[in-house]
CSV table of C-alpha atoms (C1' of nucleotides) in Angstrom, one decimal:
chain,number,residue,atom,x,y,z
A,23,UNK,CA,49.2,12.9,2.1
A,24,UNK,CA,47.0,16.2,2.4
A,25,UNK,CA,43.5,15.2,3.5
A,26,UNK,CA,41.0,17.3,2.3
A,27,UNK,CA,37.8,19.2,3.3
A,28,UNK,CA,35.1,18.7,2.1
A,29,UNK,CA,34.1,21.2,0.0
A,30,UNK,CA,38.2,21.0,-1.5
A,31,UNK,CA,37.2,17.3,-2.1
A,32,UNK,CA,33.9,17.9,-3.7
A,33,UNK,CA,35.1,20.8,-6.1
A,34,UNK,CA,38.2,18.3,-6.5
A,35,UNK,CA,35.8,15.2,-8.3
A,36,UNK,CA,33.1,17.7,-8.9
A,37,UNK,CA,30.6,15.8,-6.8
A,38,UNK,CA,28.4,18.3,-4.7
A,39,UNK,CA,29.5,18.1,-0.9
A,40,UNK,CA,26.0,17.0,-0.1
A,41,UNK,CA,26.4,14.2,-2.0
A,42,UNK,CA,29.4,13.1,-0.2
A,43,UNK,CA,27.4,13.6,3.0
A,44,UNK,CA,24.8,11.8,2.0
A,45,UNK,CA,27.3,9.2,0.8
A,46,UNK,CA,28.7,8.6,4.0
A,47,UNK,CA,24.6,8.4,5.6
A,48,UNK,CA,24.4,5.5,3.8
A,49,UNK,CA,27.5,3.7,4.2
A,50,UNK,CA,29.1,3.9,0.6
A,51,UNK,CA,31.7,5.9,2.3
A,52,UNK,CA,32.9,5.2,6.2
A,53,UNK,CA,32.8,7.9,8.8
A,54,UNK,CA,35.3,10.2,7.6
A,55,UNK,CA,37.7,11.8,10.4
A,56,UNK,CA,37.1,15.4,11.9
A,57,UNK,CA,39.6,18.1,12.4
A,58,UNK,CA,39.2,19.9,16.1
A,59,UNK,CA,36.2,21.9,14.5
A,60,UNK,CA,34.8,18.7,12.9
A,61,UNK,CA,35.1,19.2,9.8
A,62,UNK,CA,35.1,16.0,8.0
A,63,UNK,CA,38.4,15.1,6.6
A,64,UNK,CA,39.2,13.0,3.4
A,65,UNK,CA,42.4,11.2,2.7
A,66,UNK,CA,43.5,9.3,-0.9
A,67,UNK,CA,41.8,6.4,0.2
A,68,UNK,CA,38.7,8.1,0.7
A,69,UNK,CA,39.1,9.7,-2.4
A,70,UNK,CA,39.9,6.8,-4.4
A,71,UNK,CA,36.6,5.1,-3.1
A,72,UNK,CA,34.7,8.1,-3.7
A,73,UNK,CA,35.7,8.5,-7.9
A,74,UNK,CA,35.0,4.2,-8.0
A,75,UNK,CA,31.7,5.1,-6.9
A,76,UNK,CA,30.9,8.3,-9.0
A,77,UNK,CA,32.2,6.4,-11.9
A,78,UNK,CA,29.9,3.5,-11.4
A,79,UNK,CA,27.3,6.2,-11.3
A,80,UNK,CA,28.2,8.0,-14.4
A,81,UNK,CA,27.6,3.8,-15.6
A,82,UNK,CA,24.3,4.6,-14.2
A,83,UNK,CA,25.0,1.9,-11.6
A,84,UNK,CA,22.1,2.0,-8.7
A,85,UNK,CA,23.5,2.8,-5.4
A,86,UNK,CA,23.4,-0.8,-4.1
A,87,UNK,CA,24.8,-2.3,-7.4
A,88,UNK,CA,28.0,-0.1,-6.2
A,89,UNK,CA,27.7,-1.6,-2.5
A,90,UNK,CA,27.8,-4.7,-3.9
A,91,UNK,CA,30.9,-3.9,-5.9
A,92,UNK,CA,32.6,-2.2,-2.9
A,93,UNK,CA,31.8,-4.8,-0.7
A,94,UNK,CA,33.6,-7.2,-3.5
A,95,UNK,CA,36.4,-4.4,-3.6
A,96,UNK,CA,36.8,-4.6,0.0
A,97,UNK,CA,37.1,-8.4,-0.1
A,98,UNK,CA,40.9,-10.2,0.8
A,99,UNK,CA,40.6,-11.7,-2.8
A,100,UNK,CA,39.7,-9.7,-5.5
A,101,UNK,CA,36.8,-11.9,-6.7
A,102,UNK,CA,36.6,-11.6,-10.6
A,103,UNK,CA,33.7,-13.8,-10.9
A,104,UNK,CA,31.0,-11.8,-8.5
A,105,UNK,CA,32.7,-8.2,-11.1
A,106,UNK,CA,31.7,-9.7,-14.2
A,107,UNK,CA,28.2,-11.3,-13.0
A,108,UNK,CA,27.4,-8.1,-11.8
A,109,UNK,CA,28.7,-6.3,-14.2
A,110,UNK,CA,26.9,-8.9,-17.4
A,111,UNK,CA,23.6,-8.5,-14.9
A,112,UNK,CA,24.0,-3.7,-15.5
A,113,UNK,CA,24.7,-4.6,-18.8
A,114,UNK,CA,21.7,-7.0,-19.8
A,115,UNK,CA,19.5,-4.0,-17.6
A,116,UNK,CA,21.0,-1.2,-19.8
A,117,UNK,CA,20.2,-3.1,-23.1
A,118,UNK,CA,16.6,-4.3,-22.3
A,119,UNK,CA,16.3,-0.5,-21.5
A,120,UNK,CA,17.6,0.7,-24.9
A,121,UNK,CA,15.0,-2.3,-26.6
A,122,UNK,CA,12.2,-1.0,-24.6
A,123,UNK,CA,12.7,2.8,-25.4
A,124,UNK,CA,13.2,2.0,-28.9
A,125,UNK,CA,10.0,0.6,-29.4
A,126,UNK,CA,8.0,3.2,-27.2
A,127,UNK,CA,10.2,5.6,-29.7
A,128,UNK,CA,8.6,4.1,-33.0
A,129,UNK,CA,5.1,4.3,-31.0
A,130,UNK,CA,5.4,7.7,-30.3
A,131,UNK,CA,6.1,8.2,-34.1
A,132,UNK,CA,3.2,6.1,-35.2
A,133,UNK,CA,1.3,8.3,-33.1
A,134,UNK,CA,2.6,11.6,-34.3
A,135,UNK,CA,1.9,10.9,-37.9
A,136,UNK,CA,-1.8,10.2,-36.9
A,137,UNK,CA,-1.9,14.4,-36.6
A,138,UNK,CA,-0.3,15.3,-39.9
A,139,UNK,CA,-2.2,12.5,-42.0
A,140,UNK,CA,-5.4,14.5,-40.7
A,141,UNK,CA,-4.8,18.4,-40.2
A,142,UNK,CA,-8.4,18.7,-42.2
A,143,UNK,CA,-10.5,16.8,-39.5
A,144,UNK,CA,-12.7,18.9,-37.0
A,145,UNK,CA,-10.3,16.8,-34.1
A,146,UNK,CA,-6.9,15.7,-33.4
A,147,UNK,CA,-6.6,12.1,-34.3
A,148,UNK,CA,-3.4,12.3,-31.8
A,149,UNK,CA,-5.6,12.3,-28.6
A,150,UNK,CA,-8.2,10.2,-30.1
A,151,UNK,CA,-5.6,7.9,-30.8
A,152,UNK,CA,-4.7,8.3,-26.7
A,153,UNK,CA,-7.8,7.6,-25.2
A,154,UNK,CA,-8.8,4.7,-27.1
A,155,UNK,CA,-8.6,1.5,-25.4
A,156,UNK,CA,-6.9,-0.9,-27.8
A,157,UNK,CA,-3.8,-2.9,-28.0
A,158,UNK,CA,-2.0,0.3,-30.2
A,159,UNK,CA,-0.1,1.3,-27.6
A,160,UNK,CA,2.1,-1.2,-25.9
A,161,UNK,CA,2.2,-1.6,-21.8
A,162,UNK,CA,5.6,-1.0,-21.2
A,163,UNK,CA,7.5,-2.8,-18.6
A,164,UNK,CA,8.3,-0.5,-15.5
A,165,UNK,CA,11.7,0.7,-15.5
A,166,UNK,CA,14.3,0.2,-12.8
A,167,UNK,CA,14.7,3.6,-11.1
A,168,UNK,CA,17.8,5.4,-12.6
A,169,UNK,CA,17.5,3.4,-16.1
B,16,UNK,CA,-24.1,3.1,-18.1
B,17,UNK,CA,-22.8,1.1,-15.6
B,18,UNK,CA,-20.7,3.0,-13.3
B,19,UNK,CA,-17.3,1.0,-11.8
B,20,UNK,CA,-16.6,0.6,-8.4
B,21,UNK,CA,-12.6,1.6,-8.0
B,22,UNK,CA,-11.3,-2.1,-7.9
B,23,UNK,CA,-13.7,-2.8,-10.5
B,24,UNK,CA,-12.0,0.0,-12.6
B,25,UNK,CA,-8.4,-1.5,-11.6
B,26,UNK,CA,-9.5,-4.8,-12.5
B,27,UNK,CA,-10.4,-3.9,-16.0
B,28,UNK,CA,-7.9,-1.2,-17.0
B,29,UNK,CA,-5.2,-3.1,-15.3
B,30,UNK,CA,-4.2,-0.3,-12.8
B,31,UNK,CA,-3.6,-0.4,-8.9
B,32,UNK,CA,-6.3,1.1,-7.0
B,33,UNK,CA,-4.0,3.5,-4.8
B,34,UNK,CA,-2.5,4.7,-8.8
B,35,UNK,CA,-6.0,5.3,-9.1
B,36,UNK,CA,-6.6,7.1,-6.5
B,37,UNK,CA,-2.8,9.0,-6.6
B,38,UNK,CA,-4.1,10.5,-10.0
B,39,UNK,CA,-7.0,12.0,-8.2
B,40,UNK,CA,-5.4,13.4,-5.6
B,41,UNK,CA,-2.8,15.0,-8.2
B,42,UNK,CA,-5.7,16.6,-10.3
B,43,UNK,CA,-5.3,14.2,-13.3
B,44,UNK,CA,-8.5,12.5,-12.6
B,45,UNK,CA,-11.7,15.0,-11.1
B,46,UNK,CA,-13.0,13.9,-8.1
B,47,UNK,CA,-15.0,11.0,-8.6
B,48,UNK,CA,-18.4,10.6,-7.4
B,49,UNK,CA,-19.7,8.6,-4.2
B,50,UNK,CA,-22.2,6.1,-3.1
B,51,UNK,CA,-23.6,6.1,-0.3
B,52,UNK,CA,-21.0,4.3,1.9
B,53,UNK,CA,-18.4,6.9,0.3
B,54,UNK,CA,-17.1,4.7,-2.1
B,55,UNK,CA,-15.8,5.8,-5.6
B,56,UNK,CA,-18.0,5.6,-8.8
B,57,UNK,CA,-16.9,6.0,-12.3
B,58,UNK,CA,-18.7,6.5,-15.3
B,59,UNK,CA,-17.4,5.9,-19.0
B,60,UNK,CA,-16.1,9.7,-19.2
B,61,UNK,CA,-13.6,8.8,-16.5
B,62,UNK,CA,-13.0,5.7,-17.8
B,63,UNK,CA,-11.7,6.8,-21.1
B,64,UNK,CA,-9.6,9.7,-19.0
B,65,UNK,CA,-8.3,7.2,-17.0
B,66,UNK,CA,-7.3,5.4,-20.5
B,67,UNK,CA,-6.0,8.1,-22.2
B,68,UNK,CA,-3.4,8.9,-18.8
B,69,UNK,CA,-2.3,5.5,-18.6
B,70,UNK,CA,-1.7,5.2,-22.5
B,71,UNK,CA,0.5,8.3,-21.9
B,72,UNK,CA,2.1,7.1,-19.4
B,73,UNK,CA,2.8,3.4,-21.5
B,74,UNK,CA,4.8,6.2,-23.6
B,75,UNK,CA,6.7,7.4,-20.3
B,76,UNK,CA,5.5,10.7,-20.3
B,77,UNK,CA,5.5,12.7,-17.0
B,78,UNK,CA,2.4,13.5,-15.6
B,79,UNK,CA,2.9,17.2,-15.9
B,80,UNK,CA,3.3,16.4,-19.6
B,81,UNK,CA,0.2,14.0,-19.5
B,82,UNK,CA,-1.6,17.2,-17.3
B,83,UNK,CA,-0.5,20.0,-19.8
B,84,UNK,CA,-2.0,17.3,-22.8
B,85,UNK,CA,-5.1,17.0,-20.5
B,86,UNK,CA,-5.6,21.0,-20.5
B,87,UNK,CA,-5.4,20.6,-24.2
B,88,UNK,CA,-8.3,17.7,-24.8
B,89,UNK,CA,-10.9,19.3,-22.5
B,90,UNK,CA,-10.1,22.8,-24.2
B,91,UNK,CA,-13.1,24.3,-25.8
B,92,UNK,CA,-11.4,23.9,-29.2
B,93,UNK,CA,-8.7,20.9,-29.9
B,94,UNK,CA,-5.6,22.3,-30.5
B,95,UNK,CA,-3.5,20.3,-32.2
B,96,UNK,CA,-0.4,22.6,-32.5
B,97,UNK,CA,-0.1,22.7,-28.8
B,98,UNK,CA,-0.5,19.0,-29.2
B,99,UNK,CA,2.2,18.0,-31.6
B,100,UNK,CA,4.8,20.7,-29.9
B,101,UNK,CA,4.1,18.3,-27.0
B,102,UNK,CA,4.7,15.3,-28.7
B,103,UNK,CA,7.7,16.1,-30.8
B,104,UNK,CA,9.2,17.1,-27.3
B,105,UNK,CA,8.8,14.2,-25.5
B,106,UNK,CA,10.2,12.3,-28.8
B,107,UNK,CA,13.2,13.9,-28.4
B,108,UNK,CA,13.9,13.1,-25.0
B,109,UNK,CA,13.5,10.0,-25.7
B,110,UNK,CA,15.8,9.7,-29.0
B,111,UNK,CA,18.0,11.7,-26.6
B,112,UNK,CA,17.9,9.2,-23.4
B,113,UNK,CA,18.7,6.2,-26.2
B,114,UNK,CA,21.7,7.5,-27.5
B,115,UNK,CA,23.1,8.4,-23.7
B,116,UNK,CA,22.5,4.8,-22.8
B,117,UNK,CA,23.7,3.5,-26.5
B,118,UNK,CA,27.0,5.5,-25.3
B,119,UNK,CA,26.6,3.9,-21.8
B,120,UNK,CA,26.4,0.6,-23.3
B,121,UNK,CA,29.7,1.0,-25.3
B,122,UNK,CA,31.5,1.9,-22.3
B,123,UNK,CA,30.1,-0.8,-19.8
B,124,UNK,CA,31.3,-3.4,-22.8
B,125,UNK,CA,34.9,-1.9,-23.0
B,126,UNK,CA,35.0,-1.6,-18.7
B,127,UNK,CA,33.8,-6.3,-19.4
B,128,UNK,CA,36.0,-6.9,-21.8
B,129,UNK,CA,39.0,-5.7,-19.3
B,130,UNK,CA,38.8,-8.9,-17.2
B,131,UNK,CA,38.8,-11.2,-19.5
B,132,UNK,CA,41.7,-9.5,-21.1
B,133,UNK,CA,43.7,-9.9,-17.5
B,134,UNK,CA,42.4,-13.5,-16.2
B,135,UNK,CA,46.1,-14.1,-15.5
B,136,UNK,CA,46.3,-10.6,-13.4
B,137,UNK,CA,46.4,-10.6,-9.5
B,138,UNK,CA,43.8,-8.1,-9.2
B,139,UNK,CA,40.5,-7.1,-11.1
B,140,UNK,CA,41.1,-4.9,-14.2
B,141,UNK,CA,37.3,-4.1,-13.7
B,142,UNK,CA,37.8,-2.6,-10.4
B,143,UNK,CA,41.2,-1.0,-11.3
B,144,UNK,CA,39.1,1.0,-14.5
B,145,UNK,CA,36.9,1.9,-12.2
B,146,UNK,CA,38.9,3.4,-9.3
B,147,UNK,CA,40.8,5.9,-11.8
B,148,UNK,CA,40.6,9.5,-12.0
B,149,UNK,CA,41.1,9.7,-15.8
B,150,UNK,CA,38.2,10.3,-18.5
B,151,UNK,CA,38.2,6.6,-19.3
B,152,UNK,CA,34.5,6.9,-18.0
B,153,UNK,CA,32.3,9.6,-19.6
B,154,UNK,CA,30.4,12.0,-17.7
B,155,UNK,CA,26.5,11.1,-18.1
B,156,UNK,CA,23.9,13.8,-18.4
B,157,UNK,CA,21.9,13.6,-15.5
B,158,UNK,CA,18.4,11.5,-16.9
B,159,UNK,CA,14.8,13.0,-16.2
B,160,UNK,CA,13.0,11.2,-14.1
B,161,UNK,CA,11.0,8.4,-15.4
B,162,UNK,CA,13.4,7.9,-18.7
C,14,DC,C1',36.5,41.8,16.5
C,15,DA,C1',33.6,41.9,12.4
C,16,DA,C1',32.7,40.1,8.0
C,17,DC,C1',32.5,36.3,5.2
C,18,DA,C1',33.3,31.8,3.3
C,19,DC,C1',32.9,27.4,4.6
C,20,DC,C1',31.4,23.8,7.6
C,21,DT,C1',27.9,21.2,10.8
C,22,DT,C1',23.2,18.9,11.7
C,23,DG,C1',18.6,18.0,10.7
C,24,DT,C1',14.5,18.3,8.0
C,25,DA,C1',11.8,18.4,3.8
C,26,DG,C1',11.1,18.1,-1.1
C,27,DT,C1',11.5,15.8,-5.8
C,28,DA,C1',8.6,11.8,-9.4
C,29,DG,C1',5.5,8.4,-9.5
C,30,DG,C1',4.0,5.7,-7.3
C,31,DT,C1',3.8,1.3,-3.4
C,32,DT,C1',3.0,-0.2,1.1
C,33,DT,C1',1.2,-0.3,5.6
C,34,DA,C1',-2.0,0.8,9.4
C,35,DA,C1',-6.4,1.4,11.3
C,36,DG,C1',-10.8,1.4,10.4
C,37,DG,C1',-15.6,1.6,7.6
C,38,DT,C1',-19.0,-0.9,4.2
C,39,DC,C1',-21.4,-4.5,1.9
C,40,DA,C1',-23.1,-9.1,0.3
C,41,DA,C1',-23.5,-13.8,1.5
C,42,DG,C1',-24.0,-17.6,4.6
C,43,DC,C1',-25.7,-19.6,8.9
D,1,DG,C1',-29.5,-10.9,13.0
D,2,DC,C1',-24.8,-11.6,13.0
D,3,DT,C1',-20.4,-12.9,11.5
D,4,DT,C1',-17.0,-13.5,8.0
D,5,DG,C1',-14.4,-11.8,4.4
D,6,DA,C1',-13.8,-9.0,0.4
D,7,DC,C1',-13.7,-4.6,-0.6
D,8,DC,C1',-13.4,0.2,0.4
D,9,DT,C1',-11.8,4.6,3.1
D,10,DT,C1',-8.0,8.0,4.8
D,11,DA,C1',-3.4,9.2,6.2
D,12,DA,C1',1.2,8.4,6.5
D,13,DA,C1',5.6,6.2,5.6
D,14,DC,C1',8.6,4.2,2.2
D,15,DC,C1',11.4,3.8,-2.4
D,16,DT,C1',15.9,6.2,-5.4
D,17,DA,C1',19.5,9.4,-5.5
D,18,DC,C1',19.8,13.3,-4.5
D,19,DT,C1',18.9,18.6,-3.6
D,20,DA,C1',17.6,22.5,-0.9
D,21,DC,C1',17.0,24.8,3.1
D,22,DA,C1',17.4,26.6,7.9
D,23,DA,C1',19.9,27.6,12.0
D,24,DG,C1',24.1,27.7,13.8
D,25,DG,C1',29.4,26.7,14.5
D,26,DT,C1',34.4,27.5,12.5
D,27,DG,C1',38.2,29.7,10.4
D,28,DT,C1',40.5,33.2,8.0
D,29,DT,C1',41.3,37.8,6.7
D,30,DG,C1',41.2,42.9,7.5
DNA sequence: CAACACCTTGTAGTAGGTTTAAGGTCAAGC
DNA sequence: GCTTGACCTTAAACCTACTACAAGGTGTTG
């Protein structure tokens, strides 16, 4: 059972030591013990919660998408159910996110070939093609911060 | 010529005000003129600027990309080298942020499939896959803001 | 006991806005 | 002429998920 410092904990899971700070600010991670010269000290619990929560992230999992999975986590009975919902819900986000930047993809081609089809005009048909008020360009739905 | 009051302008191109007003105060829009009671006036030239940010912004560029593309169209002479570099740029990064998430989707759908694999199991395979250390769970590229 | 790596707290900055607060302006109705 | 209400003004705080910095404390090694 060696608790770690932080810094041995952060080089550990590769996760900067800020990050774990700022983990802890906002209650992903509990208050972590302190040595006499409080320094924060992290056991295998701690570090076990802390690689559940950067792999959610490397899922690209918001921060409170991962409370509510910790909070299930923390839960007497391992509730299945309330994974997968969440889990189905990050999926559903994650395709509707590939969808939408395929189609601003194909856009952004359609645009791009305006320039090529018309190297011989006195103007680039490019930012004509930008400032012109039509439907050519689709509004695209905000995205969720992180997606 | 009929110059828009700034909700009129929101109103018809389908932006916030305070967006409106954010672009000015980030040097995407000039300053716009003012009636007497110091409220905002603008005329078709900032009507169409206002167009051509928003349409660049429907294709999820960055403002900094949208203000280097700005620089470009009120150049004395329309470059459109400096235009397509731009644009073939910002294509990649998108094909780029598809692919990550294409990756990301294939691993969320291996992490679902785990529970309904274990129904019968004590405790969530889900949350099991997710506490481990191993490379089960690739690292992602951190994404650029706004993709 | 000095140098140096590491830790602490607190604050501010990032992108692209959104929201709120506190107040000024304008047209219409009475 | 005055009030109501819609609209406008500025400035500042808030959002996500960190990152960077400053000023100072701690711990180890020579």
């Amino acid at each position: 059972m060696t608790a770690l410092k932080i810094g041995e904990l952060a080089a550990r899971l590769d996760v900067p030591a800020e990050t774990i700070r700022y983990y802890e600010r906002e209650g992903l991670l509990p208050q972590a013990q302190r040595t006499a010269g409080n320094y924060r000290l992290y056991d295998s619990a701690l570090i076990e919660r802390l690689t559940f929560i950067r792999n959610c992230r490397a899922l690209d999992m918001t921060l409170n998408e991962i409370r509510a999975l910790l909070v299930l986590r923390d839960g007497p009975d391992e509730e299945c159910g309330g994974v997968n919902q969440l889990l189905d819900q990050h999926i559903k986000h994650v395709a509707e996110r590939i969808a939408e930047l395929q189609r601003l993809e194909h856009q952004l081609q359609l645009l791009r070939s305006r320039c090529s089809r018309s190297a011989t005009m006195g103007h680039c048909a490019i930012l004509n093609g930008l400032s012109a008020g039509d439907a050519s360009i689709p509004a695209m739905t905000p995205s969720r911060p992180g997606l």
